[in-house]
Tab-separated table of C-alpha atoms in Angstrom:
chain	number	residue	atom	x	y	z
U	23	UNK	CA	92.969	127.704	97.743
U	24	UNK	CA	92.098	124.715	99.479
U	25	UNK	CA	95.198	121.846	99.249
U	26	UNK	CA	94.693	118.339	100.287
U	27	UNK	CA	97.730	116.792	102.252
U	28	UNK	CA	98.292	112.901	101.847
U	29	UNK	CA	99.447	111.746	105.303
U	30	UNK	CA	100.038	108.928	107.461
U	31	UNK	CA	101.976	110.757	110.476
U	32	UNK	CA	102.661	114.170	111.249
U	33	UNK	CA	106.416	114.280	111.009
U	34	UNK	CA	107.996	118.047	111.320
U	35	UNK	CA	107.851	117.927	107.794
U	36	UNK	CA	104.184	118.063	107.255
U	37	UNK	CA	103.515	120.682	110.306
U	38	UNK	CA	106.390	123.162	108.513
U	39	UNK	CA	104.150	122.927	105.073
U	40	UNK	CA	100.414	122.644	106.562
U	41	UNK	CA	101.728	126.016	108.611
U	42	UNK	CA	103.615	127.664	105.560
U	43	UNK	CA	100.170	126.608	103.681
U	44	UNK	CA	98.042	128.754	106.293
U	45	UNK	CA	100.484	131.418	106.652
U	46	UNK	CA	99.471	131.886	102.360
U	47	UNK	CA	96.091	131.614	103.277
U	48	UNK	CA	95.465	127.873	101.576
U	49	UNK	CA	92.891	126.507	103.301
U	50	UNK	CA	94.741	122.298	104.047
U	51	UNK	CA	92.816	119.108	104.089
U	52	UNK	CA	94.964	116.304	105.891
U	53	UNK	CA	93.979	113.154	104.679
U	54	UNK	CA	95.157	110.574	106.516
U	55	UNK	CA	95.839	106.956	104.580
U	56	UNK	CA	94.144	105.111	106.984
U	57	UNK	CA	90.574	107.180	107.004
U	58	UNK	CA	90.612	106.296	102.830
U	59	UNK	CA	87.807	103.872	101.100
U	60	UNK	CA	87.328	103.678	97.656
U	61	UNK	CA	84.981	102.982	95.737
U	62	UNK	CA	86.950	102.228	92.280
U	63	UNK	CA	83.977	103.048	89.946
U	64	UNK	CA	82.802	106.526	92.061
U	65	UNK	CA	84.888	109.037	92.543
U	66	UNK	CA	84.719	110.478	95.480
U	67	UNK	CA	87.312	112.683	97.487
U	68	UNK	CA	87.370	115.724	99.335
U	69	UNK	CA	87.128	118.914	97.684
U	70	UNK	CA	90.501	120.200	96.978
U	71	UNK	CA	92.611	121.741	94.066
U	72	UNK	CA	95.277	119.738	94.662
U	73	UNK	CA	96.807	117.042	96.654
U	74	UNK	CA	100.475	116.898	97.694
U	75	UNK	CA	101.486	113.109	98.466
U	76	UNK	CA	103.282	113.469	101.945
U	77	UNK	CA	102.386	109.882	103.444
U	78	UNK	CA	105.197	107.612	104.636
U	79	UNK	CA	103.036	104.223	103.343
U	80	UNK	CA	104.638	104.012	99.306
U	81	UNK	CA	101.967	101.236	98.903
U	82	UNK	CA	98.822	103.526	100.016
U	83	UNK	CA	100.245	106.635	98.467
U	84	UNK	CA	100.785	104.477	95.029
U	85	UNK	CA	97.363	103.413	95.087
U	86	UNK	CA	95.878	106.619	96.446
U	87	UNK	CA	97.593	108.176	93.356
U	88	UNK	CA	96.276	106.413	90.572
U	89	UNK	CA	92.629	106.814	91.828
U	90	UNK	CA	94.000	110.791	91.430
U	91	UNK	CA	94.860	110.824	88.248
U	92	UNK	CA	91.415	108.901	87.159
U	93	UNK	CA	89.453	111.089	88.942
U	94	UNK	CA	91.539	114.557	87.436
U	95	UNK	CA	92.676	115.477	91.111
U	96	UNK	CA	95.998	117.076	90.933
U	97	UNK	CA	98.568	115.866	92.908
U	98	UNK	CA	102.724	116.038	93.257
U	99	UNK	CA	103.924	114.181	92.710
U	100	UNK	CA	102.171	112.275	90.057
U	101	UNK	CA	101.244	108.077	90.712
U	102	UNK	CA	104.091	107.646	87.595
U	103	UNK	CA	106.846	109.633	89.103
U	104	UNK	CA	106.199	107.894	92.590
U	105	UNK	CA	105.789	104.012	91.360
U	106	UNK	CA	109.230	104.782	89.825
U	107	UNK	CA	110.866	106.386	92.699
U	108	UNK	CA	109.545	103.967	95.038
U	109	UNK	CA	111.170	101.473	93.287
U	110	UNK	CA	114.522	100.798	92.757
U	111	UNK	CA	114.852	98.926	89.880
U	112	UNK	CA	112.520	101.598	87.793
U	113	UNK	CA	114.117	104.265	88.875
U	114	UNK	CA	117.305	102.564	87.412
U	115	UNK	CA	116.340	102.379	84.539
U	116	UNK	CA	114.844	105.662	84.245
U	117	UNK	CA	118.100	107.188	84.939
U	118	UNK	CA	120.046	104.881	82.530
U	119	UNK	CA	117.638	105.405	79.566
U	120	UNK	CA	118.161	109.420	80.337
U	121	UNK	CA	121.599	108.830	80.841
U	122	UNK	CA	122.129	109.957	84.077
U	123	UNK	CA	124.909	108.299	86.066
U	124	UNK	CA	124.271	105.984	88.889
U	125	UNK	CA	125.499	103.047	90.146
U	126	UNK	CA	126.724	100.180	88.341
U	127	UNK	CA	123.590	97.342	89.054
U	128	UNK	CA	122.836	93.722	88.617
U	129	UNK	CA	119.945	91.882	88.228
U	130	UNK	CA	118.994	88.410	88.746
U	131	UNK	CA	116.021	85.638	90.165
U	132	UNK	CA	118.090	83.067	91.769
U	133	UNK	CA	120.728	82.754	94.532
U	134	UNK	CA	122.665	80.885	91.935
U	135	UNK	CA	122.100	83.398	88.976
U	136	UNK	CA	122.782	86.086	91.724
U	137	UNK	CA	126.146	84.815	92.691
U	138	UNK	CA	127.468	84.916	88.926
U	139	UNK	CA	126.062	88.383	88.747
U	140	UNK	CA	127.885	89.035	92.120
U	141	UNK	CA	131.120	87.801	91.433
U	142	UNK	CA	131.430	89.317	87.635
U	143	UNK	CA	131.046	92.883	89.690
U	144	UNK	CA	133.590	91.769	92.088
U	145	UNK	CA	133.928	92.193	95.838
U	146	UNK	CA	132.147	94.166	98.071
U	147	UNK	CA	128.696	94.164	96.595
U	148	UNK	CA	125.701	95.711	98.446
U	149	UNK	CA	122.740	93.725	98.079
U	150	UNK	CA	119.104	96.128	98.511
U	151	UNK	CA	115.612	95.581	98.392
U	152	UNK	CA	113.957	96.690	95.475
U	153	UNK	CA	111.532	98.845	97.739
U	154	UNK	CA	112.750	99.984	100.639
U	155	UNK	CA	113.860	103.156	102.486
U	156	UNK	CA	115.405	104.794	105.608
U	157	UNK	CA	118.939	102.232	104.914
U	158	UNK	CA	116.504	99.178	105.684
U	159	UNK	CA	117.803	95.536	104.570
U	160	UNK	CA	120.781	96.679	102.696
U	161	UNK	CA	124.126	94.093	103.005
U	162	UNK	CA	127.533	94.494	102.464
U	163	UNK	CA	128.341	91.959	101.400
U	164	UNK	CA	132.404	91.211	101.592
U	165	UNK	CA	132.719	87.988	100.280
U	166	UNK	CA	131.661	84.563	98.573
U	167	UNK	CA	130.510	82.900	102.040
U	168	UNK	CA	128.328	85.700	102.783
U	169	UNK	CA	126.791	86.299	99.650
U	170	UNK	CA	125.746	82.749	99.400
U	171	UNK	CA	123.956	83.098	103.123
U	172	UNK	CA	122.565	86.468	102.720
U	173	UNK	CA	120.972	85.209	98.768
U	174	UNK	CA	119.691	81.687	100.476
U	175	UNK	CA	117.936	83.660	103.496
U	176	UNK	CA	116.668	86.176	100.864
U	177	UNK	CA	115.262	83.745	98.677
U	178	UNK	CA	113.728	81.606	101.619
U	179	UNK	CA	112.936	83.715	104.274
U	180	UNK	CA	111.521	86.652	102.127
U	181	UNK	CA	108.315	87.445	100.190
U	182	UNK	CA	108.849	86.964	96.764
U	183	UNK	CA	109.930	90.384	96.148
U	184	UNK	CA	113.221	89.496	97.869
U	185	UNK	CA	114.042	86.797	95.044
U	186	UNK	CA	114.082	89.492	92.724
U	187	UNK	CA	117.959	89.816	93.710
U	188	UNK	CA	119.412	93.376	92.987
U	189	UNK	CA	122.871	93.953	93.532
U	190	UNK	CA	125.063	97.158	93.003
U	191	UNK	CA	128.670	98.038	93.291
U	192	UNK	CA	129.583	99.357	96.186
U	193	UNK	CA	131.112	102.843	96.346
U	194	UNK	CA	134.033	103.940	98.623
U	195	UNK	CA	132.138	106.946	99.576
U	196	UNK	CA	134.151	109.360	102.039
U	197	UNK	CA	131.665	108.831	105.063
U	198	UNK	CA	129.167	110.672	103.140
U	199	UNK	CA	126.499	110.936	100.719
U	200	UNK	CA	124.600	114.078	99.536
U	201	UNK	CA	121.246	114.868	99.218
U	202	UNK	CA	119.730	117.581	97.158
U	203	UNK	CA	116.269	119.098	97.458
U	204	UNK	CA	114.639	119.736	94.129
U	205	UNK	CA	111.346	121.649	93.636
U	206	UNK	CA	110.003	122.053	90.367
U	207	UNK	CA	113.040	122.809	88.050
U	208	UNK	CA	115.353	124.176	91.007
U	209	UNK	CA	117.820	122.869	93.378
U	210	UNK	CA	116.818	124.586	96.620
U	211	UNK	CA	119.168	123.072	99.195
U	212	UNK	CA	121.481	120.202	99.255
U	213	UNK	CA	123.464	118.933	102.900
U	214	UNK	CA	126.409	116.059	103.245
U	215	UNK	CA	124.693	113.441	105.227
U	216	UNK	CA	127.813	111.900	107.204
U	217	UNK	CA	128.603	109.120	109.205
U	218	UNK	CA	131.494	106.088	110.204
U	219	UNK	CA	128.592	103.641	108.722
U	220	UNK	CA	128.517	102.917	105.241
U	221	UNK	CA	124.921	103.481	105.413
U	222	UNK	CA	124.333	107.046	105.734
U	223	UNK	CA	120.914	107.680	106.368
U	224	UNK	CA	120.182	110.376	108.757
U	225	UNK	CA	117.080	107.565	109.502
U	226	UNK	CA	120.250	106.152	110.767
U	227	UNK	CA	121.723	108.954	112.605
U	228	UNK	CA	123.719	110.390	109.840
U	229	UNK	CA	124.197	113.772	110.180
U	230	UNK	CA	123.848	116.653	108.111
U	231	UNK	CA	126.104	119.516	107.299
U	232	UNK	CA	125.786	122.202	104.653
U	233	UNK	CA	126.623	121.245	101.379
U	234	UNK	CA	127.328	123.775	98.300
U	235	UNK	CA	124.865	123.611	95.177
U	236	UNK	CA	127.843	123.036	92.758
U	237	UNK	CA	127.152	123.257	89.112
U	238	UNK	CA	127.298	119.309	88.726
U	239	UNK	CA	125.398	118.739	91.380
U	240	UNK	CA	122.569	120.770	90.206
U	241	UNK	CA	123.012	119.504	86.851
U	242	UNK	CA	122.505	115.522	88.718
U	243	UNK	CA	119.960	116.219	89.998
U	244	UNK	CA	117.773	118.468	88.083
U	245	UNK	CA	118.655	115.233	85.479
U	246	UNK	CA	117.403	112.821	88.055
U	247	UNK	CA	113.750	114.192	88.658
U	248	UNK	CA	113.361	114.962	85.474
U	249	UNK	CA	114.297	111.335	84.329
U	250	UNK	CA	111.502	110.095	86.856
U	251	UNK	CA	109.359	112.812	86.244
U	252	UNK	CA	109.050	114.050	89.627
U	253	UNK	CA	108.045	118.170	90.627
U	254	UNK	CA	108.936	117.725	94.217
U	255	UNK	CA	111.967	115.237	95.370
U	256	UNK	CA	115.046	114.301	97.397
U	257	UNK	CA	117.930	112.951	95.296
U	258	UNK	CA	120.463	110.894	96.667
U	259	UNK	CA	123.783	111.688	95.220
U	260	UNK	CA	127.259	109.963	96.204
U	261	UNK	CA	130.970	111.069	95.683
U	262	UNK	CA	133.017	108.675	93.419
U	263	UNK	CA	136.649	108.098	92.160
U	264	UNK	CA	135.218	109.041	89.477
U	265	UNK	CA	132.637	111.975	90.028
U	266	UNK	CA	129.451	112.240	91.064
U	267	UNK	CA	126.713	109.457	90.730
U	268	UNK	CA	122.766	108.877	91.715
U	269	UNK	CA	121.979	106.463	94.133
U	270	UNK	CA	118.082	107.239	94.730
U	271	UNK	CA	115.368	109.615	94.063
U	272	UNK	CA	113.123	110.172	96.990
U	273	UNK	CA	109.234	111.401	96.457
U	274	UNK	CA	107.793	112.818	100.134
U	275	UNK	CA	111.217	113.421	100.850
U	276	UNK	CA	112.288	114.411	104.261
U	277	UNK	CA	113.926	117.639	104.673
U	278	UNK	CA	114.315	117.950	108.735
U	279	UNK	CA	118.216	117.736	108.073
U	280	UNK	CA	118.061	119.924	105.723
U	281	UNK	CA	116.362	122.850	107.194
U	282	UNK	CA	119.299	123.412	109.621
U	283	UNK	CA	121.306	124.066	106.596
U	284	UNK	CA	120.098	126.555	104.476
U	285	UNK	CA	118.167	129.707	105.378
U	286	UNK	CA	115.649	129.056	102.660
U	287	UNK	CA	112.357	128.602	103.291
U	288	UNK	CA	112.046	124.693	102.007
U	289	UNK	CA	108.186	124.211	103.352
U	290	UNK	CA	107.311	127.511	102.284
U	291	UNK	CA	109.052	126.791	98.490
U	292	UNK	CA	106.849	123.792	98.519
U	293	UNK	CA	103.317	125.141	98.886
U	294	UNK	CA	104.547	128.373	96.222
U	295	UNK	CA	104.827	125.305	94.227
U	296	UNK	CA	101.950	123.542	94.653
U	297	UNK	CA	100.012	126.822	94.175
U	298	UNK	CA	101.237	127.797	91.137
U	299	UNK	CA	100.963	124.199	89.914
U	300	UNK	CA	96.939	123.896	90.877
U	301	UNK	CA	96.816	127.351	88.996
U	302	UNK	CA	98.392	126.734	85.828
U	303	UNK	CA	96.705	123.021	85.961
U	304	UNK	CA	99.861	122.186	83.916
U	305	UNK	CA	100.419	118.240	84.459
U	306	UNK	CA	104.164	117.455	84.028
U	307	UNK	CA	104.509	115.450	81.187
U	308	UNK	CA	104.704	111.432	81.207
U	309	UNK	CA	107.926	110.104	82.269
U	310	UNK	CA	110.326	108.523	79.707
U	311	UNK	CA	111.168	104.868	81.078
B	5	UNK	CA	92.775	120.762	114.642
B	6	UNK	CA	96.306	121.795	116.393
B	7	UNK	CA	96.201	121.807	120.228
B	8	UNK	CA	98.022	125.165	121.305
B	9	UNK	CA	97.943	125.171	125.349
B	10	UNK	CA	100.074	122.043	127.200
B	11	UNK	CA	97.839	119.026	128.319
B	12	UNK	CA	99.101	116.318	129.795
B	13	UNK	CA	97.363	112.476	128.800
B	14	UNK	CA	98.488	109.146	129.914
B	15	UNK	CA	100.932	106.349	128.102
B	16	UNK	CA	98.709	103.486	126.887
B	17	UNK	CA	101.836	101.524	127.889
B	18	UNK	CA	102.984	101.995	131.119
B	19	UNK	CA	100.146	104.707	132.468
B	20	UNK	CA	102.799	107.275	133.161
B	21	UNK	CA	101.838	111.094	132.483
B	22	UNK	CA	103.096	112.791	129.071
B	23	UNK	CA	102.670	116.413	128.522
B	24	UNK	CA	102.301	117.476	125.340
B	25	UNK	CA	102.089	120.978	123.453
B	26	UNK	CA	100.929	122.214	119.911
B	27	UNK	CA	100.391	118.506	118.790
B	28	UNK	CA	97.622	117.433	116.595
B	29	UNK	CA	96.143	113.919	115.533
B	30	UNK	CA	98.846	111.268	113.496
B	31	UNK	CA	101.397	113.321	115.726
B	32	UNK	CA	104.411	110.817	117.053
B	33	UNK	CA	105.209	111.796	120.919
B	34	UNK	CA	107.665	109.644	122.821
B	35	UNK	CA	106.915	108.716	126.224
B	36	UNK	CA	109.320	110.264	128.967
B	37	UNK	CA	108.930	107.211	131.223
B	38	UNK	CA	108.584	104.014	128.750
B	39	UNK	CA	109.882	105.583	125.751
B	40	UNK	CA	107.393	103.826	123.730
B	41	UNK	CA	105.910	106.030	120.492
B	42	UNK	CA	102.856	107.147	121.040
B	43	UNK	CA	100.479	108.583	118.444
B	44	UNK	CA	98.048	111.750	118.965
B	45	UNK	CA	94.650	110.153	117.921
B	46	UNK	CA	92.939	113.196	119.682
B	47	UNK	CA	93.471	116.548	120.492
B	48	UNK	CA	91.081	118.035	123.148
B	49	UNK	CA	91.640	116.126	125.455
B	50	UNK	CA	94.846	114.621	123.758
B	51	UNK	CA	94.216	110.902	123.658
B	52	UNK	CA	97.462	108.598	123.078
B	53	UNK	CA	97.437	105.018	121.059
B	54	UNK	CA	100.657	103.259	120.684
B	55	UNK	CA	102.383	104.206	117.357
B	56	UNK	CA	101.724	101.677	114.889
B	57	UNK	CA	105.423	99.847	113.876
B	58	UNK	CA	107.549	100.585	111.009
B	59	UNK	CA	106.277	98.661	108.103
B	60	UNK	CA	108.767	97.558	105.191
B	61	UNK	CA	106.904	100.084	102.648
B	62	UNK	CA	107.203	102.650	105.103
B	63	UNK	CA	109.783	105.405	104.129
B	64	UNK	CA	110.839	108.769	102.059
């Protein structure tokens, strides 16, 4: 089977599966972002059964995605799941319309608007990007004096996708947050990701420790990528006074923290996946949100 | 594609020497002198470019 891989770096990620791939005797493609041209009215891409989305560009991989789907390429995950995932605000929704719990969140347009919606969730508030990953551009923020800096250099220093102001409680976490590997309808792994920072990212040198696939947990996050439709993804999961709530669902999700704990074969999971996916030709269904 | 045996190519920064094993092109190697990221843009003979910079739609 021949399997095209979406890429825009090798990370360790992406040699595990392209060797995993070989080792089943799948035949891999990497396709890297920046070798793509389009032409939107031809279809033309390489020969392959099925395309898993691995590169680290959400834009390219959005895009790259759609022209999939027109063209009846296969691919995990699909453009829907990943336009949601990749952004915050969507994915919000999709969990609250499939009522999945996750953070309490604000929205609002202006620094003014944003400062009611601030101060009617009380303080500390963390203020995020709608798109963003690896911890980047999130704020703390502890009070009225820095909420009404951090909105004013948002709004003015920003593109306008930084006036779209969106604003969530902010958890007393216990130096940790979880994240649990999901592949198709299974949990295959989850680790705490620790650290003094209230960002936790292991981007940010969080670290990761073994973490127990408890019932709820499973139950999260199975919920989660099924609310945003995904086959493959890393959910972001967060320990609260009261019990356990989503923070983010991750499509090309990173699993080098992972790997250290749990003896499962996560790479090797994936492409079983993917096979049996291209096989059946079953599409997952459209998402609900 | 992948590169098996060790070959050694030079940092586009500073011109120091960086070995490098089992890499293949879009690979991210960090130079032992500068420290700067590199990126494998060929394997035989390994040829290094420096690593394009973190975007803000880069990410998981």
């Amino acid at each position: 089977m021949k399997i095209g891989v979406l890429i825009s770096r090798i990370r360790i990620e992406e040699k595990l599966i392209i060797r995993a791939a070989e080792a089943r005797g799948c035949e891999v493609l990497r396709i890297n972002d920046r070798d793509l041209v389009f032409d939107l009215e031809r279809p033309d891409f390489p020969d392959v059964e099925i395309v898993l989305d691995r590169s680290m560009v959400h834009s390219r991989a959005e895009y790259t995605l759609r022209l999939l789907e027109s063209w009846g390429i296969p691919a995990v995950n699909s453009y829907r799941a990943t336009i949601t995932c990749d952004n915050k605000f969507l994915t919000n929704m999709a969990l609250v319309e499939n009522g999945v719990p996750t953070l309490r969140t604000m929205l609002a347009y202006t620094p003014e608007s944003a400062l009611q919606a601030i101060e009617r969730l009380g303080y500390p508030v963390v203020l995020k990007p709608n798109t963003g990953s690896w911890g980047r551009l999130l704020a703390k923020i502890n009070d009225r004096d820095a909420a009404e800096a951090v909105l004013e250099h948002k709004e003015i220093l920003g593109s306008y996708h930084h006036s779209i102001f969106y604003i969530q409680e902010y958890v007393e976490k216990p130096g940790r947050d979880i994240r649990a590997f999901v592949v198709g309808d299974r949990v295959l792994a989850a680790s705490y990701r620790g650290s003094e920072h209230w960002i936790t990212n292991t981007a940010r040198g969080g670290d990761s420790q073994p973490c127990p696939i408890t019932p709820e947990i499973e139950q999260l996050a199975l919920g989660s990528a099924r609310a945003v439709g995904t086959d493959i993804a890393g959910v972001d999961l967060v320990e609260t006074p009261d019990g356990l709530k989503v923070i983010e669902i991750n499509v090309g999700a990173e699993f080098h923290g992972l790997i250290e704990t749990t003896d499962l074969d996560i790479p090797g999971e994936i492409v079983d996946y993917l096979v049996q996916k291209a096989r059946s030709g079953r599409v997952v269904e459209a998402v609900g949100s | 594609m992948s590169n098996t045996t060790t070959d050694v190519a030079v940092c586009p920064e500073c011109e120091g020497s960086v070995a490098v094993a089992d890499v293949e092109r879009g690979e991210i190697v960090q130079c032992p002198d500068c420290g700067a990221e590199l990126e494998v843009t060929n394997t035989d003979p390994v040829t290094l470019q420096l690593a394009p910079e973190e975007e803000e739609d880069w990410g998981e």
